Short mmCIF file of the C-alpha atoms (twelve columns), coordinates in Angstrom:
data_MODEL
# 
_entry.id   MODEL 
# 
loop_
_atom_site.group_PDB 
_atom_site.id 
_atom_site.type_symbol 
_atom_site.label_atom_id 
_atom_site.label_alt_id 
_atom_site.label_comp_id 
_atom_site.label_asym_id 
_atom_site.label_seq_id 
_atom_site.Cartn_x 
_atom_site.Cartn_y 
_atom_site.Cartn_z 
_atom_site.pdbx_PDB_model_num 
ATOM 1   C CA . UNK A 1   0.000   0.000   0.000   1 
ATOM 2   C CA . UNK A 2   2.973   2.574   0.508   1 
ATOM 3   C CA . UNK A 3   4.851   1.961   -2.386  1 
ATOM 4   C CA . UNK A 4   1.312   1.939   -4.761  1 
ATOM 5   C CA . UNK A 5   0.412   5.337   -2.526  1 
ATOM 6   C CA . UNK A 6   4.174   6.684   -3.179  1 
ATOM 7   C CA . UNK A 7   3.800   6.312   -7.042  1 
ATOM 8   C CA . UNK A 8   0.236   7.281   -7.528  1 
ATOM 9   C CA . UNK A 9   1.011   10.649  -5.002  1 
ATOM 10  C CA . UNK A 10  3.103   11.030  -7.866  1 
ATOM 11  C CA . UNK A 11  0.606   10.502  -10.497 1 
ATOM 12  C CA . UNK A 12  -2.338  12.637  -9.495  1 
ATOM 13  C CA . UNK A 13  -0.630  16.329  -9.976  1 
ATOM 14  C CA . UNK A 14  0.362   15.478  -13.427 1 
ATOM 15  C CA . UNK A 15  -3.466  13.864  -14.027 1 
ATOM 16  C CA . UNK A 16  -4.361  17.631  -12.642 1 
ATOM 17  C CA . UNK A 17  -1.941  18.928  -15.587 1 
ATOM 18  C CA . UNK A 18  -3.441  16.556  -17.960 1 
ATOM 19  C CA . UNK A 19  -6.874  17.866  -17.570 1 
ATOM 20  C CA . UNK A 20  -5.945  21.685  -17.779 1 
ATOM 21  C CA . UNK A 21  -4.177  20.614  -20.913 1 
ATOM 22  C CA . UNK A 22  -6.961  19.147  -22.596 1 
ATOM 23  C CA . UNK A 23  -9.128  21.655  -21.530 1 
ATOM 24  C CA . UNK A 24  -7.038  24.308  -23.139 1 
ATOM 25  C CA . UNK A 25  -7.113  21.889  -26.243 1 
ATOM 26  C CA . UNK A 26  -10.675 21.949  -26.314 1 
ATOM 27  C CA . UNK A 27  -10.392 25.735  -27.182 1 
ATOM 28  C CA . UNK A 28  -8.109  24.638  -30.619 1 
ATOM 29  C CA . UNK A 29  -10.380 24.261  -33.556 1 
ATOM 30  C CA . UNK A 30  -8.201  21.104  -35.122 1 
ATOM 31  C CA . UNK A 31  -8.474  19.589  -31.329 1 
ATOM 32  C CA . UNK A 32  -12.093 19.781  -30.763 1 
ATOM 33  C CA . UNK A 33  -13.025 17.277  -27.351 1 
ATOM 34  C CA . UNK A 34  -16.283 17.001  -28.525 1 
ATOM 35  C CA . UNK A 35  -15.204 15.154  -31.160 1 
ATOM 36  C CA . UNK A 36  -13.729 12.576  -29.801 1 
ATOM 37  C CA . UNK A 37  -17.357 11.631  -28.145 1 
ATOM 38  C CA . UNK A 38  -17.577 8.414   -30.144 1 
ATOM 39  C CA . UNK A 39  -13.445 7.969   -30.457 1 
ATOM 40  C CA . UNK A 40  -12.735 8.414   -26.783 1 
ATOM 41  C CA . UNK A 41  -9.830  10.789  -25.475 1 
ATOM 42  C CA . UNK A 42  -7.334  7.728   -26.714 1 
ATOM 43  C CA . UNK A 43  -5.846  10.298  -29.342 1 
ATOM 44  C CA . UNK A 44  -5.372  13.289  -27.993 1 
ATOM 45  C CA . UNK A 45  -4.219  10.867  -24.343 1 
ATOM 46  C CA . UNK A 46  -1.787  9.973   -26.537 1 
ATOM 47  C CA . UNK A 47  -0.245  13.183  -28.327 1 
ATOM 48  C CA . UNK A 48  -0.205  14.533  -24.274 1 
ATOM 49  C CA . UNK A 49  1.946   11.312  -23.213 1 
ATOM 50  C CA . UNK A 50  4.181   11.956  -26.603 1 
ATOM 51  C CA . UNK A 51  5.023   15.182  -25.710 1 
ATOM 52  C CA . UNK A 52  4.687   17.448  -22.437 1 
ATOM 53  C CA . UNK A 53  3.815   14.403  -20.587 1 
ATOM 54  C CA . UNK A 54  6.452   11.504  -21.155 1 
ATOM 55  C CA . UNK A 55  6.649   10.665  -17.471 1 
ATOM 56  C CA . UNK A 56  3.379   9.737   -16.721 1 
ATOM 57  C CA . UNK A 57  2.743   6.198   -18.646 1 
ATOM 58  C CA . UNK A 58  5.965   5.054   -16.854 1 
ATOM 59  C CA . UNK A 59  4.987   5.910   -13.821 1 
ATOM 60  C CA . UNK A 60  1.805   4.539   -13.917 1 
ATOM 61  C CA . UNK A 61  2.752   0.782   -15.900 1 
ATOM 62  C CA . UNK A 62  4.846   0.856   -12.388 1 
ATOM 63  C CA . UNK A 63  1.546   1.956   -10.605 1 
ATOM 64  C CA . UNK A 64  -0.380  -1.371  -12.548 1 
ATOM 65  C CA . UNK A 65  2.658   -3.726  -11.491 1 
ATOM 66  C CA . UNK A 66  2.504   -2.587  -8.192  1 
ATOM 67  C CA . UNK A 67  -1.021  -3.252  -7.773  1 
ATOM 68  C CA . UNK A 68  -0.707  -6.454  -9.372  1 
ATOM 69  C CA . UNK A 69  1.631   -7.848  -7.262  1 
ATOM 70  C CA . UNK A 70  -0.229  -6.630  -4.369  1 
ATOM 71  C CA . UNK A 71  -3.818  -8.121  -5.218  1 
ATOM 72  C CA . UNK A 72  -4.167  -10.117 -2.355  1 
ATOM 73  C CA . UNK A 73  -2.978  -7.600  0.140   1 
ATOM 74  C CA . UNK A 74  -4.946  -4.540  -1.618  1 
ATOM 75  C CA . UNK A 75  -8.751  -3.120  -1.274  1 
ATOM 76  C CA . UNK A 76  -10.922 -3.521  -4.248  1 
ATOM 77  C CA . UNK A 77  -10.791 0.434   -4.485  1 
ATOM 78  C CA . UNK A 78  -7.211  0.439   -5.474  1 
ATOM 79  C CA . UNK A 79  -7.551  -2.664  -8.039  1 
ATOM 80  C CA . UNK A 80  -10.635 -0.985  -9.286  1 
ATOM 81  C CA . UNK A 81  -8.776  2.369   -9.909  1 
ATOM 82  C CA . UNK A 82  -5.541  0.475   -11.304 1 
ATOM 83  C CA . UNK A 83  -7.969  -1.078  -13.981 1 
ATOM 84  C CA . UNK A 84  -9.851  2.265   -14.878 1 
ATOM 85  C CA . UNK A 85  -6.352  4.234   -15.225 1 
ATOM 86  C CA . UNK A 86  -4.939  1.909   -17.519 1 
ATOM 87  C CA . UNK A 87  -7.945  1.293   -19.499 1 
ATOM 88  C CA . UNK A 88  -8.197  5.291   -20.031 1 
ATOM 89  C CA . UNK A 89  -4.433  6.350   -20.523 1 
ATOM 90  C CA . UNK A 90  -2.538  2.990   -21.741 1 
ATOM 91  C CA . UNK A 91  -5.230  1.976   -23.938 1 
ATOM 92  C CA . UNK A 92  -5.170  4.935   -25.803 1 
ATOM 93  C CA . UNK A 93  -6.279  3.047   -29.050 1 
ATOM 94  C CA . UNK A 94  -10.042 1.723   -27.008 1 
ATOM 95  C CA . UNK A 95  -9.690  4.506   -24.120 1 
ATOM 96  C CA . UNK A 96  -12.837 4.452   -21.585 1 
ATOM 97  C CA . UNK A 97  -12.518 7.874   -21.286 1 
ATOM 98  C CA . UNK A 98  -15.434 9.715   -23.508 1 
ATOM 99  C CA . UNK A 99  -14.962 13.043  -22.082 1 
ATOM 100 C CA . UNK A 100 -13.235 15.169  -19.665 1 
ATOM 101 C CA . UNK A 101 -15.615 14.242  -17.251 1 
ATOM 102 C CA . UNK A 102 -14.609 10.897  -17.192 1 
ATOM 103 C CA . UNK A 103 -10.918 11.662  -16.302 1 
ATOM 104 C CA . UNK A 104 -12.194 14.089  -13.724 1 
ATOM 105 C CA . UNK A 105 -14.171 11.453  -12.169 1 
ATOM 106 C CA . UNK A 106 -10.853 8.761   -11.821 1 
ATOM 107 C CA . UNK A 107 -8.680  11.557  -10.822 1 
ATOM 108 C CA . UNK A 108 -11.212 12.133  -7.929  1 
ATOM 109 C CA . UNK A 109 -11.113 8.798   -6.606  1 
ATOM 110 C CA . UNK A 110 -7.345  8.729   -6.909  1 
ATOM 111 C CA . UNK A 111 -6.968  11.813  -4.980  1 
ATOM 112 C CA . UNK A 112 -9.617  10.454  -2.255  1 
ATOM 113 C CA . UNK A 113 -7.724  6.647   -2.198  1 
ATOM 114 C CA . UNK A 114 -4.293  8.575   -1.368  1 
ATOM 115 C CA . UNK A 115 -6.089  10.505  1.312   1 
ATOM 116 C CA . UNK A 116 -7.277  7.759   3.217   1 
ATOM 117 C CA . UNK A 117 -4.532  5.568   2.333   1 
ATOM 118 C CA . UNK A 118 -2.365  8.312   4.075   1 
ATOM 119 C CA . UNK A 119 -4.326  8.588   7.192   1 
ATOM 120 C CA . UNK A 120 -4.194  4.230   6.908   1 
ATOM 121 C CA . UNK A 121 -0.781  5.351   7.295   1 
ATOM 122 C CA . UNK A 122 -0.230  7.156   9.918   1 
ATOM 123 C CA . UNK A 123 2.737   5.807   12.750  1 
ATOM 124 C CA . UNK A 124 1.104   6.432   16.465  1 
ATOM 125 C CA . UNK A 125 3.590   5.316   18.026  1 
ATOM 126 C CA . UNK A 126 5.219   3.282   16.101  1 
ATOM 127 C CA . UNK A 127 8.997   2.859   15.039  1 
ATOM 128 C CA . UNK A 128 12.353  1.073   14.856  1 
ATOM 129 C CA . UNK A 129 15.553  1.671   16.219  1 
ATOM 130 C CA . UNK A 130 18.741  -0.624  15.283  1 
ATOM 131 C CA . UNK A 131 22.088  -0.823  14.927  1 
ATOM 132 C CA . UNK A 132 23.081  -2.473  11.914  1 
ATOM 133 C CA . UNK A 133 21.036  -3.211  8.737   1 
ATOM 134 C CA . UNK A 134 22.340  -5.786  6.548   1 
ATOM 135 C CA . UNK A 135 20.477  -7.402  3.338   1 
ATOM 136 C CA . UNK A 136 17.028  -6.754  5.014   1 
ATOM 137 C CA . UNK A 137 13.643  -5.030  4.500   1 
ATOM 138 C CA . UNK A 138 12.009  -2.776  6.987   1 
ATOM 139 C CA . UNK A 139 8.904   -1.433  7.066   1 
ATOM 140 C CA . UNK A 140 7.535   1.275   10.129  1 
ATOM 141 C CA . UNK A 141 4.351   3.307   9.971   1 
ATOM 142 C CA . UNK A 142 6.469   5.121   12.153  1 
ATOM 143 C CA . UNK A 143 10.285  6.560   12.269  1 
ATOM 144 C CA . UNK A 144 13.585  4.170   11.367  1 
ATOM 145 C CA . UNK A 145 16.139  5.572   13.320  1 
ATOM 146 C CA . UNK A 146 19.964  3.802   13.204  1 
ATOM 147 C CA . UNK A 147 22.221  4.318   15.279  1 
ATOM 148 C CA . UNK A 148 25.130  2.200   15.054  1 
ATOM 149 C CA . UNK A 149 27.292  1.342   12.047  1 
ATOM 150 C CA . UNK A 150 24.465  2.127   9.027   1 
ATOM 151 C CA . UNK A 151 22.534  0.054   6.511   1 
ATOM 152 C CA . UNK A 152 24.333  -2.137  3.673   1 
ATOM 153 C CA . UNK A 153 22.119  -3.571  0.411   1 
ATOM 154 C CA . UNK A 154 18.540  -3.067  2.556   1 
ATOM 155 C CA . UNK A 155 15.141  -1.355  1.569   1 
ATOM 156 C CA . UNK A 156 14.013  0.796   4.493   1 
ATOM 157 C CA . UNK A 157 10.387  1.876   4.497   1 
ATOM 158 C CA . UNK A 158 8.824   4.562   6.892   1 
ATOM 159 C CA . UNK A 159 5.621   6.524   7.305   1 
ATOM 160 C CA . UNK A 160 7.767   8.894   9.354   1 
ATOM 161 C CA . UNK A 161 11.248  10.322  9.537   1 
ATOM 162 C CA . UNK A 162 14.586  8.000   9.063   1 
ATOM 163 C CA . UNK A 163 17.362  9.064   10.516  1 
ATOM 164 C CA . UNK A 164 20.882  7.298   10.004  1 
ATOM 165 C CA . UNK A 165 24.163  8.427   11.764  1 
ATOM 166 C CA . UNK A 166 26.397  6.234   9.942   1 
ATOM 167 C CA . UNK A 167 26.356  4.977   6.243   1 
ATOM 168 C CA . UNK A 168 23.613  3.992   3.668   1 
ATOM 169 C CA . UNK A 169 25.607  1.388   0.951   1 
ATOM 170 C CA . UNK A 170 23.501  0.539   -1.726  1 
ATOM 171 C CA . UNK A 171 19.753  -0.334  -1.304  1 
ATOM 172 C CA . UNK A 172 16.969  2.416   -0.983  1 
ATOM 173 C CA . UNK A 173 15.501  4.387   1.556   1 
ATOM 174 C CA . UNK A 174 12.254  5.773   1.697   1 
ATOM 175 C CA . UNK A 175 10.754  7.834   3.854   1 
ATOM 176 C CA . UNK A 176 6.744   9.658   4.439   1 
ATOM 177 C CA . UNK A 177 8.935   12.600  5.913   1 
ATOM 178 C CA . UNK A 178 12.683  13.687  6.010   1 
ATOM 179 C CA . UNK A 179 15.966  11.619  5.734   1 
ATOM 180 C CA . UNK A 180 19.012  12.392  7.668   1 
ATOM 181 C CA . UNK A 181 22.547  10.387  6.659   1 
ATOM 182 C CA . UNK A 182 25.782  10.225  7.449   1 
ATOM 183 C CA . UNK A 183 27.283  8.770   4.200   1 
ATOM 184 C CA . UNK A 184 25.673  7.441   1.467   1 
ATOM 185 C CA . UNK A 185 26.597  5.888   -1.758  1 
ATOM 186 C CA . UNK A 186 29.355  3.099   -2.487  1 
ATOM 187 C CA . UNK A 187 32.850  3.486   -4.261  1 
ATOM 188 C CA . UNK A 188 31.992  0.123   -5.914  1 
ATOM 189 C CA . UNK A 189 28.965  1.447   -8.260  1 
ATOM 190 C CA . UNK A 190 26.210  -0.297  -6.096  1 
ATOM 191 C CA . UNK A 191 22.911  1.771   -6.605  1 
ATOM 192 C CA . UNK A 192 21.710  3.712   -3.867  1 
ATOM 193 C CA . UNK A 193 18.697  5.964   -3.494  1 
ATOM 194 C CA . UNK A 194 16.697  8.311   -1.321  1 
ATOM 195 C CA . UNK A 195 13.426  9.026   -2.088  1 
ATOM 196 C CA . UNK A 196 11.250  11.502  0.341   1 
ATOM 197 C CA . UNK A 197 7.602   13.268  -0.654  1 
ATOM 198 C CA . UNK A 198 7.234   17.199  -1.435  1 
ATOM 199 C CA . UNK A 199 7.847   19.299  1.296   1 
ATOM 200 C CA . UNK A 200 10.406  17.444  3.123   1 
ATOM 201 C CA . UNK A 201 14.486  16.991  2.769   1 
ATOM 202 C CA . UNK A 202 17.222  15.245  2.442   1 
ATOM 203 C CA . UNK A 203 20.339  15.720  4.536   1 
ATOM 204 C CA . UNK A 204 23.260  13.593  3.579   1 
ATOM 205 C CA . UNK A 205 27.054  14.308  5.679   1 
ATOM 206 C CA . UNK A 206 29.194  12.564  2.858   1 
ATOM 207 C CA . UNK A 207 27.930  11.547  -0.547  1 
ATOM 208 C CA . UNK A 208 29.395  9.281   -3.263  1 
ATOM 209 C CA . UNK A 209 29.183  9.402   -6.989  1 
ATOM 210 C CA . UNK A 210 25.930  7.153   -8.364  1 
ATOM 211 C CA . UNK A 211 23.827  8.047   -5.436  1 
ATOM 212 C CA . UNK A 212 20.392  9.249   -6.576  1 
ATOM 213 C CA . UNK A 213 17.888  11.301  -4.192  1 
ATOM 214 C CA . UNK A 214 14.381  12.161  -5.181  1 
ATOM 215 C CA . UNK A 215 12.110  14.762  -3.749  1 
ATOM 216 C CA . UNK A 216 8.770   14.173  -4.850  1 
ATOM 217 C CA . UNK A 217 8.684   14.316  -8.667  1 
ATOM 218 C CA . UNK A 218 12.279  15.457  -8.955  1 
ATOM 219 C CA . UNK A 219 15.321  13.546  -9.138  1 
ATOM 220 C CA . UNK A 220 18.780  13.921  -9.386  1 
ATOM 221 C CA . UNK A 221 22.353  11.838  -9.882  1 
ATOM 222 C CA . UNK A 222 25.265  12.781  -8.280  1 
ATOM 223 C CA . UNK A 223 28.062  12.682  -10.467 1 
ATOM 224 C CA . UNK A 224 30.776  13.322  -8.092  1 
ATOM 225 C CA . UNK A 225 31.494  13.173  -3.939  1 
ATOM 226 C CA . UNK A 226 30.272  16.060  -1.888  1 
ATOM 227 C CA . UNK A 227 29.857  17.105  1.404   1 
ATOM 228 C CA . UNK A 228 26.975  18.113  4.004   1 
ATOM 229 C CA . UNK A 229 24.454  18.347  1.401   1 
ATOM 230 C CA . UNK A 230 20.790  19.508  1.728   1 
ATOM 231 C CA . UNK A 231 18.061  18.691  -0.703  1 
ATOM 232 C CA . UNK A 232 14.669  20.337  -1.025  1 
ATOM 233 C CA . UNK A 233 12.183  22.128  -3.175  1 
ATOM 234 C CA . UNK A 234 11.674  25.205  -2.249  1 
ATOM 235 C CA . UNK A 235 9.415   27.533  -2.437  1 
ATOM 236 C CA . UNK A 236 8.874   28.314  -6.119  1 
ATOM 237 C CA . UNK A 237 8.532   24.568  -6.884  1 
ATOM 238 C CA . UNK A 238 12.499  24.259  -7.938  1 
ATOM 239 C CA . UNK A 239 14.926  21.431  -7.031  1 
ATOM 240 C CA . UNK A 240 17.295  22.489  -5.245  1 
ATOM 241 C CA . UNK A 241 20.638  21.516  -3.533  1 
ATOM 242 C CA . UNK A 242 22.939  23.357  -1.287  1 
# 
């Protein structure tokens, strides 16, 4: 349920983008919606996921993997929504979407499962403190705090904060708040990433070459070591490092 609420909290401002867009293409004489009445949206979906949009139909065939892997664990809401997404924007060529209305209507519901998926959420309580991490998963509704050595090739999980004083090597890490590292990233070219929502940061003492943090929507690589860096988007809705 967190990782399908991570991607589609990721999915839902760009389905707000899509429906300006094809609302201002509505005004366009050669790209008149009512047209597309017996057609579907499937065409002009398409031209929108060609161009400005080229994120979203990866991020949501991740969305429809997601879900499908997580059948047995997940409400009918979300395999209900998984099935109405992908039969209006990946089947462009049959879309079920007849009108703007219809898109409206799934980005509602999409909006309303993150909500209370959010709030299912929500840590209390709850967290985990350790030492050492090694080759493991962890998942807390509430804060992961470590505070010995670090975490080496593991996938941490939290509704909360994480907070690691020593190293992150390899894995990912992510986190329904801020992170806080000491050193991340490998010298050996094993993957590691850092992924927190909008709004929050990511504070890393030491980091290698090949790491990858992502704030919301935005990513970035780093291409060579640096030192007590801060990640955030700020107020004018830029990436930004310092």
């Amino acid at each position: 349920i967190a990782e399908s609420n991570q991607i589609l909290g990721e999915l839902i401002p760009l389905m707000k983008q899509m429906i300006a867009a094809i609302n201002q293409l509505s005004t366009v004489s050669a790209f008149k919606v009512s047209s597309f009445t017996q057609t579907g949206l499937g065409p002009l979906i398409k031209i929108l996921c060609d161009g400005k949009f080229k994120r979203f139909p990866p991020l949501l065939f991740s969305l429809n993997e997601k879900i499908k892997s997580g059948k047995d664990m997940l409400d009918k809401e979300w395999l209900e929504l998984g099935e109405q997404l992908y039969k209006g924007f990946i089947m462009t060529h049959a879309s079920s979407f007849r009108s703007i209305a219809d898109v409206e209507l799934v980005a509602k519901k999409a909006e309303e499962l993150w909500a209370s998926s959010q709030e299912d959420q929500e840590g209390g309580d709850c967290f985990i403190k350790a030492a050492l991490v090694h080759n493991s998963q962890l998942y807390s509704s509430g804060d992961i705090t470590i505070v010995g050595q670090g975490v080496y090739h593991s996938k941490l999980r939290s509704g909360g904060s994480i907070e690691i004083d020593g190293y992150v090597r390899g894995g990912e890490i992510y986190a329904g708040k801020s992170v806080k590292v000491g050193e991340a990233g490998t010298k050996g070219g094993i993957s590691t990433k850092i992924v927190v929502p909008k709004g929050h940061t990511i504070k890393i003492g030491t980091v290698m070459e090949d790491t990858i943090i992502q704030i919301g929507s935005f990513t970035y690589k780093f291409t060579a070591s640096a030192s007590n860096v801060t990640a955030r988007v700020n107020k004018d809705g830029l990436f930004s490092i310092s």
